[in-house]
């Protein structure tokens, strides 16, 4: 399921980013909140498309940018690998993405 893919990728980010147990609750809360926002707006296909694109880029050694615009406000897009900005760490408001 999409939820499983997101949390599997989050598990990888925990190790890579050194997320502490103290910070874990804030990150999980952010993922759940964002997922519900994507879902309530009928945008789950966007997440599936992002997974497909990033996987294709990685398989074909295609280089893409570090992040641009309001997409950087989404932590889910970060853990899926679309950009390299940890929006929780930098306290970016997810509502910026959904404007």
Short mmCIF file of N, CA, C and O in Angstrom, two decimals:
data_model
loop_
_atom_site.label_atom_id
_atom_site.label_comp_id
_atom_site.label_asym_id
_atom_site.label_seq_id
_atom_site.Cartn_x
_atom_site.Cartn_y
_atom_site.Cartn_z
N UNK A 1 0.84 -1.19 0.00
CA UNK A 1 0.00 0.00 0.00
C UNK A 1 0.88 1.26 0.00
O UNK A 1 2.05 1.23 0.36
N UNK A 2 0.28 2.35 -0.38
CA UNK A 2 0.99 3.63 -0.44
C UNK A 2 1.51 4.03 0.94
O UNK A 2 2.65 4.50 1.07
N UNK A 3 0.69 3.82 1.95
CA UNK A 3 1.09 4.14 3.32
C UNK A 3 2.35 3.36 3.72
O UNK A 3 3.26 3.91 4.34
N UNK A 4 2.41 2.09 3.36
CA UNK A 4 3.57 1.24 3.68
C UNK A 4 4.82 1.75 2.97
O UNK A 4 5.89 1.83 3.57
N UNK A 5 4.69 2.11 1.70
CA UNK A 5 5.84 2.63 0.96
C UNK A 5 6.38 3.89 1.64
O UNK A 5 7.59 4.04 1.82
N UNK A 6 5.48 4.78 2.02
CA UNK A 6 5.90 6.03 2.68
C UNK A 6 6.63 5.73 3.99
O UNK A 6 7.70 6.28 4.24
N UNK A 7 6.08 4.84 4.80
CA UNK A 7 6.73 4.56 6.09
C UNK A 7 8.01 3.74 5.92
O UNK A 7 8.94 3.88 6.71
N UNK A 8 8.11 2.91 4.88
CA UNK A 8 9.37 2.21 4.60
C UNK A 8 10.46 3.22 4.23
O UNK A 8 11.59 3.12 4.69
N UNK A 9 10.09 4.19 3.40
CA UNK A 9 11.06 5.22 3.01
C UNK A 9 11.41 6.11 4.20
O UNK A 9 12.53 6.57 4.33
N UNK A 10 10.44 6.35 5.07
CA UNK A 10 10.70 7.12 6.29
C UNK A 10 11.72 6.38 7.16
O UNK A 10 12.63 7.00 7.71
N UNK A 11 11.60 5.07 7.26
CA UNK A 11 12.55 4.27 8.05
C UNK A 11 13.97 4.47 7.53
O UNK A 11 14.92 4.57 8.31
N UNK A 12 14.11 4.59 6.22
CA UNK A 12 15.43 4.85 5.63
C UNK A 12 15.92 6.25 6.02
O UNK A 12 17.11 6.44 6.29
N UNK A 13 15.03 7.22 6.03
CA UNK A 13 15.39 8.60 6.38
C UNK A 13 15.78 8.70 7.86
O UNK A 13 16.64 9.50 8.21
N UNK A 14 15.16 7.90 8.71
CA UNK A 14 15.51 7.92 10.13
C UNK A 14 16.99 7.65 10.30
O UNK A 14 17.69 8.37 11.01
N UNK A 15 17.46 6.64 9.61
CA UNK A 15 18.88 6.28 9.69
C UNK A 15 19.75 7.33 9.01
O UNK A 15 20.73 7.80 9.58
N UNK A 16 19.39 7.70 7.78
CA UNK A 16 20.21 8.63 7.00
C UNK A 16 20.30 10.01 7.63
O UNK A 16 21.35 10.65 7.60
N UNK A 17 19.19 10.48 8.19
CA UNK A 17 19.14 11.84 8.75
C UNK A 17 19.44 11.89 10.24
O UNK A 17 19.49 12.97 10.82
N UNK A 18 19.59 10.72 10.86
CA UNK A 18 19.88 10.69 12.29
C UNK A 18 18.75 11.24 13.14
O UNK A 18 18.99 11.93 14.13
N UNK A 19 17.52 10.93 12.77
CA UNK A 19 16.37 11.41 13.54
C UNK A 19 16.36 10.70 14.89
O UNK A 19 16.42 9.48 14.96
N UNK A 20 16.28 11.48 15.94
CA UNK A 20 16.31 10.92 17.29
C UNK A 20 14.93 10.45 17.74
O UNK A 20 13.91 10.87 17.18
N UNK A 21 14.92 9.61 18.76
CA UNK A 21 13.64 9.16 19.32
C UNK A 21 12.83 10.33 19.84
O UNK A 21 11.60 10.31 19.78
N UNK A 22 13.52 11.35 20.36
CA UNK A 22 12.83 12.53 20.88
C UNK A 22 12.06 13.25 19.79
O UNK A 22 11.00 13.82 20.03
N UNK A 23 12.60 13.26 18.57
CA UNK A 23 11.97 13.97 17.45
C UNK A 23 10.98 13.11 16.67
O UNK A 23 10.24 13.61 15.84
N UNK A 24 11.00 11.81 16.91
CA UNK A 24 10.22 10.86 16.12
C UNK A 24 8.73 11.21 16.07
O UNK A 24 8.11 11.16 15.01
N UNK A 25 8.15 11.57 17.18
CA UNK A 25 6.71 11.86 17.23
C UNK A 25 6.34 13.00 16.29
O UNK A 25 5.34 12.93 15.58
N UNK A 26 7.15 14.06 16.26
CA UNK A 26 6.87 15.19 15.38
C UNK A 26 6.90 14.77 13.91
O UNK A 26 6.07 15.21 13.11
N UNK A 27 7.86 13.93 13.56
CA UNK A 27 7.97 13.47 12.18
C UNK A 27 6.79 12.59 11.79
O UNK A 27 6.22 12.74 10.71
N UNK A 28 6.43 11.67 12.65
CA UNK A 28 5.30 10.77 12.35
C UNK A 28 4.00 11.56 12.26
O UNK A 28 3.20 11.35 11.35
N UNK A 29 3.82 12.50 13.18
CA UNK A 29 2.62 13.35 13.14
C UNK A 29 2.55 14.12 11.83
O UNK A 29 1.49 14.24 11.22
N UNK A 30 3.70 14.61 11.36
CA UNK A 30 3.74 15.36 10.10
C UNK A 30 3.35 14.46 8.92
O UNK A 30 2.59 14.86 8.04
N UNK A 31 3.88 13.24 8.91
CA UNK A 31 3.57 12.31 7.82
C UNK A 31 2.06 12.02 7.80
O UNK A 31 1.43 12.06 6.74
N UNK A 32 1.50 11.73 8.95
CA UNK A 32 0.07 11.41 9.04
C UNK A 32 -0.78 12.61 8.60
O UNK A 32 -1.72 12.47 7.81
N UNK A 33 -0.43 13.79 9.06
CA UNK A 33 -1.16 15.01 8.69
C UNK A 33 -1.09 15.24 7.18
O UNK A 33 -2.11 15.49 6.53
N UNK A 34 0.11 15.16 6.62
CA UNK A 34 0.25 15.38 5.19
C UNK A 34 -0.49 14.34 4.38
O UNK A 34 -1.15 14.67 3.39
N UNK A 35 -0.37 13.08 4.78
CA UNK A 35 -1.05 12.02 4.05
C UNK A 35 -2.55 12.28 3.99
O UNK A 35 -3.18 12.15 2.94
N UNK A 36 -3.12 12.68 5.11
CA UNK A 36 -4.55 13.00 5.15
C UNK A 36 -4.88 14.20 4.25
O UNK A 36 -5.94 14.23 3.63
N UNK A 37 -3.96 15.17 4.18
CA UNK A 37 -4.19 16.32 3.31
C UNK A 37 -4.16 15.91 1.84
O UNK A 37 -4.99 16.35 1.05
N UNK A 38 -3.19 15.07 1.47
CA UNK A 38 -3.15 14.55 0.10
C UNK A 38 -4.43 13.77 -0.20
O UNK A 38 -5.04 13.94 -1.25
N UNK A 39 -4.83 12.91 0.73
CA UNK A 39 -6.00 12.05 0.55
C UNK A 39 -7.28 12.88 0.42
O UNK A 39 -8.09 12.66 -0.48
N UNK A 40 -7.47 13.84 1.32
CA UNK A 40 -8.70 14.63 1.32
C UNK A 40 -8.83 15.50 0.07
O UNK A 40 -9.94 15.88 -0.31
N UNK A 41 -7.72 15.78 -0.59
CA UNK A 41 -7.74 16.57 -1.81
C UNK A 41 -7.74 15.69 -3.07
O UNK A 41 -7.61 16.20 -4.19
N UNK A 42 -7.83 14.38 -2.87
CA UNK A 42 -7.84 13.46 -4.00
C UNK A 42 -6.52 13.43 -4.75
O UNK A 42 -6.49 13.26 -5.96
N UNK A 43 -5.42 13.57 -4.01
CA UNK A 43 -4.10 13.69 -4.62
C UNK A 43 -3.19 12.49 -4.36
O UNK A 43 -1.98 12.59 -4.52
N UNK A 44 -3.73 11.35 -4.00
CA UNK A 44 -2.89 10.18 -3.74
C UNK A 44 -2.18 9.71 -5.01
O UNK A 44 -1.06 9.20 -4.95
N UNK A 45 -2.81 9.93 -6.17
CA UNK A 45 -2.14 9.58 -7.43
C UNK A 45 -0.88 10.41 -7.66
O UNK A 45 0.05 9.96 -8.32
N UNK A 46 -0.86 11.62 -7.12
CA UNK A 46 0.35 12.45 -7.22
C UNK A 46 1.50 11.75 -6.51
O UNK A 46 2.61 11.68 -7.04
N UNK A 47 1.24 11.20 -5.33
CA UNK A 47 2.29 10.50 -4.59
C UNK A 47 2.75 9.26 -5.34
O UNK A 47 3.95 8.98 -5.41
N UNK A 48 1.82 8.52 -5.93
CA UNK A 48 2.19 7.34 -6.72
C UNK A 48 3.05 7.73 -7.92
O UNK A 48 4.01 7.04 -8.26
N UNK A 49 2.72 8.85 -8.54
CA UNK A 49 3.48 9.33 -9.69
C UNK A 49 4.89 9.76 -9.25
O UNK A 49 5.87 9.46 -9.95
N UNK A 50 4.99 10.42 -8.12
CA UNK A 50 6.30 10.82 -7.61
C UNK A 50 7.17 9.60 -7.35
O UNK A 50 8.35 9.57 -7.71
N UNK A 51 6.59 8.57 -6.76
CA UNK A 51 7.35 7.34 -6.50
C UNK A 51 7.85 6.76 -7.81
O UNK A 51 9.03 6.39 -7.93
N UNK A 52 6.98 6.70 -8.81
CA UNK A 52 7.37 6.16 -10.12
C UNK A 52 8.49 7.00 -10.75
O UNK A 52 9.49 6.45 -11.25
N UNK A 53 8.36 8.31 -10.73
CA UNK A 53 9.36 9.19 -11.34
C UNK A 53 10.70 9.05 -10.64
O UNK A 53 11.74 8.89 -11.29
N UNK A 54 10.71 9.12 -9.32
CA UNK A 54 11.97 9.02 -8.57
C UNK A 54 12.61 7.66 -8.79
O UNK A 54 13.83 7.57 -9.01
N UNK A 55 11.83 6.60 -8.75
CA UNK A 55 12.37 5.26 -9.01
C UNK A 55 12.98 5.18 -10.41
O UNK A 55 14.07 4.61 -10.59
N UNK A 56 12.30 5.75 -11.39
CA UNK A 56 12.81 5.75 -12.77
C UNK A 56 14.10 6.55 -12.87
O UNK A 56 15.07 6.11 -13.51
N UNK A 57 14.15 7.71 -12.25
CA UNK A 57 15.37 8.52 -12.24
C UNK A 57 16.53 7.74 -11.62
O UNK A 57 17.63 7.72 -12.17
N UNK A 58 16.28 7.13 -10.48
CA UNK A 58 17.33 6.39 -9.80
C UNK A 58 17.83 5.20 -10.63
O UNK A 58 19.03 4.98 -10.74
N UNK A 59 16.91 4.45 -11.23
CA UNK A 59 17.28 3.28 -12.04
C UNK A 59 18.10 3.68 -13.26
O UNK A 59 18.93 2.91 -13.74
N UNK A 60 17.87 4.88 -13.78
CA UNK A 60 18.54 5.33 -15.00
C UNK A 60 19.63 6.37 -14.74
O UNK A 60 20.10 7.01 -15.69
N UNK A 61 20.03 6.51 -13.48
CA UNK A 61 21.08 7.47 -13.10
C UNK A 61 20.83 8.87 -13.63
O UNK A 61 21.74 9.55 -14.10
N UNK A 62 19.59 9.31 -13.55
CA UNK A 62 19.22 10.66 -13.97
C UNK A 62 19.32 11.58 -12.76
O UNK A 62 18.81 11.27 -11.68
N UNK A 63 19.97 12.70 -12.94
CA UNK A 63 20.14 13.67 -11.86
C UNK A 63 18.99 14.66 -11.90
O UNK A 63 18.61 15.14 -12.97
N UNK A 64 18.41 14.97 -10.73
CA UNK A 64 17.36 15.98 -10.65
C UNK A 64 17.70 16.94 -9.54
O UNK A 64 18.61 16.70 -8.75
N UNK A 65 16.97 18.05 -9.48
CA UNK A 65 17.28 19.14 -8.55
C UNK A 65 17.09 18.80 -7.09
O UNK A 65 16.51 17.79 -6.73
N UNK A 66 17.60 19.70 -6.25
CA UNK A 66 17.51 19.50 -4.81
C UNK A 66 16.17 19.94 -4.24
O UNK A 66 15.83 19.59 -3.13
N UNK A 67 15.41 20.69 -5.01
CA UNK A 67 14.10 21.14 -4.56
C UNK A 67 13.82 22.54 -5.04
O UNK A 67 14.72 23.34 -5.24
N UNK A 68 12.54 22.80 -5.23
CA UNK A 68 12.16 24.12 -5.73
C UNK A 68 10.73 24.43 -5.32
O UNK A 68 9.86 23.58 -5.38
N UNK A 69 10.52 25.64 -4.91
CA UNK A 69 9.18 26.12 -4.65
C UNK A 69 8.47 25.46 -3.49
O UNK A 69 9.09 24.92 -2.57
N UNK A 70 7.15 25.46 -3.59
CA UNK A 70 6.33 25.00 -2.47
C UNK A 70 6.42 23.50 -2.22
O UNK A 70 6.07 23.05 -1.13
N UNK A 71 6.91 22.73 -3.19
CA UNK A 71 7.03 21.28 -2.95
C UNK A 71 7.95 21.00 -1.78
O UNK A 71 7.83 19.97 -1.11
N UNK A 72 8.87 21.91 -1.50
CA UNK A 72 9.81 21.73 -0.38
C UNK A 72 9.12 21.80 0.98
O UNK A 72 9.71 21.42 1.98
N UNK A 73 7.88 22.26 1.01
CA UNK A 73 7.13 22.30 2.27
C UNK A 73 6.56 20.94 2.62
O UNK A 73 6.09 20.74 3.74
N UNK A 74 6.61 19.98 1.69
CA UNK A 74 6.04 18.66 1.94
C UNK A 74 7.11 17.68 2.42
O UNK A 74 8.05 17.37 1.68
N UNK A 75 6.93 17.18 3.63
CA UNK A 75 7.86 16.18 4.16
C UNK A 75 7.70 14.85 3.44
O UNK A 75 8.68 14.15 3.20
N UNK A 76 6.49 14.49 3.05
CA UNK A 76 6.29 13.24 2.32
C UNK A 76 7.06 13.28 1.00
O UNK A 76 7.70 12.29 0.63
N UNK A 77 7.00 14.38 0.27
CA UNK A 77 7.76 14.47 -0.98
C UNK A 77 9.26 14.37 -0.72
O UNK A 77 10.00 13.82 -1.54
N UNK A 78 9.69 14.85 0.42
CA UNK A 78 11.10 14.70 0.82
C UNK A 78 11.45 13.24 1.04
O UNK A 78 12.44 12.74 0.50
N UNK A 79 10.65 12.53 1.81
CA UNK A 79 11.01 11.14 2.09
C UNK A 79 10.86 10.25 0.86
O UNK A 79 11.52 9.22 0.76
N UNK A 80 10.03 10.69 -0.09
CA UNK A 80 9.92 9.94 -1.34
C UNK A 80 11.08 10.25 -2.29
O UNK A 80 11.24 9.59 -3.31
N UNK A 81 11.88 11.26 -1.95
CA UNK A 81 13.08 11.56 -2.72
C UNK A 81 12.93 12.61 -3.80
O UNK A 81 13.83 12.81 -4.60
N UNK A 82 11.78 13.31 -3.83
CA UNK A 82 11.58 14.31 -4.87
C UNK A 82 12.48 15.53 -4.67
O UNK A 82 12.93 16.15 -5.63
N UNK A 83 12.73 15.88 -3.43
CA UNK A 83 13.61 17.01 -3.12
C UNK A 83 14.43 16.69 -1.89
O UNK A 83 14.26 15.64 -1.27
N UNK A 84 15.33 17.59 -1.52
CA UNK A 84 16.26 17.33 -0.41
C UNK A 84 16.10 18.31 0.75
O UNK A 84 17.07 18.61 1.44
N UNK A 85 14.88 18.79 0.97
CA UNK A 85 14.63 19.76 2.04
C UNK A 85 13.76 19.12 3.11
O UNK A 85 12.60 18.79 2.85
N UNK A 86 14.31 18.93 4.29
CA UNK A 86 13.58 18.37 5.42
C UNK A 86 12.69 19.46 6.00
O UNK A 86 13.12 20.29 6.80
N UNK A 87 11.42 19.45 5.59
CA UNK A 87 10.50 20.52 5.98
C UNK A 87 10.15 20.50 7.46
O UNK A 87 9.75 21.53 8.01
N UNK A 88 10.33 19.37 8.12
CA UNK A 88 10.10 19.32 9.57
C UNK A 88 11.26 20.01 10.27
O UNK A 88 11.06 20.87 11.14
N UNK A 89 12.46 19.67 9.87
CA UNK A 89 13.66 20.27 10.47
C UNK A 89 13.64 21.79 10.33
O UNK A 89 13.99 22.52 11.26
N UNK A 90 13.22 22.27 9.17
CA UNK A 90 13.22 23.72 8.91
C UNK A 90 11.87 24.39 9.20
O UNK A 90 11.68 25.56 8.89
N UNK A 91 10.96 23.61 9.81
CA UNK A 91 9.66 24.12 10.24
C UNK A 91 8.88 24.81 9.12
O UNK A 91 8.30 25.87 9.30
N UNK A 92 8.85 24.19 7.94
CA UNK A 92 8.09 24.73 6.82
C UNK A 92 6.65 24.27 6.94
O UNK A 92 6.36 23.12 7.23
N UNK A 93 5.75 25.17 6.69
CA UNK A 93 4.31 24.91 6.84
C UNK A 93 3.79 24.17 5.61
O UNK A 93 3.91 24.67 4.48
N UNK A 94 3.22 23.00 5.80
CA UNK A 94 2.69 22.19 4.69
C UNK A 94 1.62 22.94 3.91
O UNK A 94 1.43 22.70 2.71
N UNK A 95 0.95 23.86 4.55
CA UNK A 95 -0.12 24.61 3.84
C UNK A 95 0.44 25.41 2.66
O UNK A 95 -0.28 25.72 1.73
N UNK A 96 1.74 25.71 2.69
CA UNK A 96 2.36 26.40 1.56
C UNK A 96 2.28 25.55 0.29
O UNK A 96 2.11 26.08 -0.80
N UNK A 97 2.41 24.24 0.45
CA UNK A 97 2.33 23.36 -0.70
C UNK A 97 0.92 23.26 -1.25
O UNK A 97 0.71 23.21 -2.46
N UNK A 98 -0.07 23.27 -0.38
CA UNK A 98 -1.45 23.06 -0.79
C UNK A 98 -2.19 24.34 -1.14
O UNK A 98 -3.40 24.30 -1.36
N UNK A 99 -1.50 25.47 -1.22
CA UNK A 99 -2.18 26.75 -1.58
C UNK A 99 -2.75 26.67 -2.96
O UNK A 99 -2.25 26.14 -3.87
#
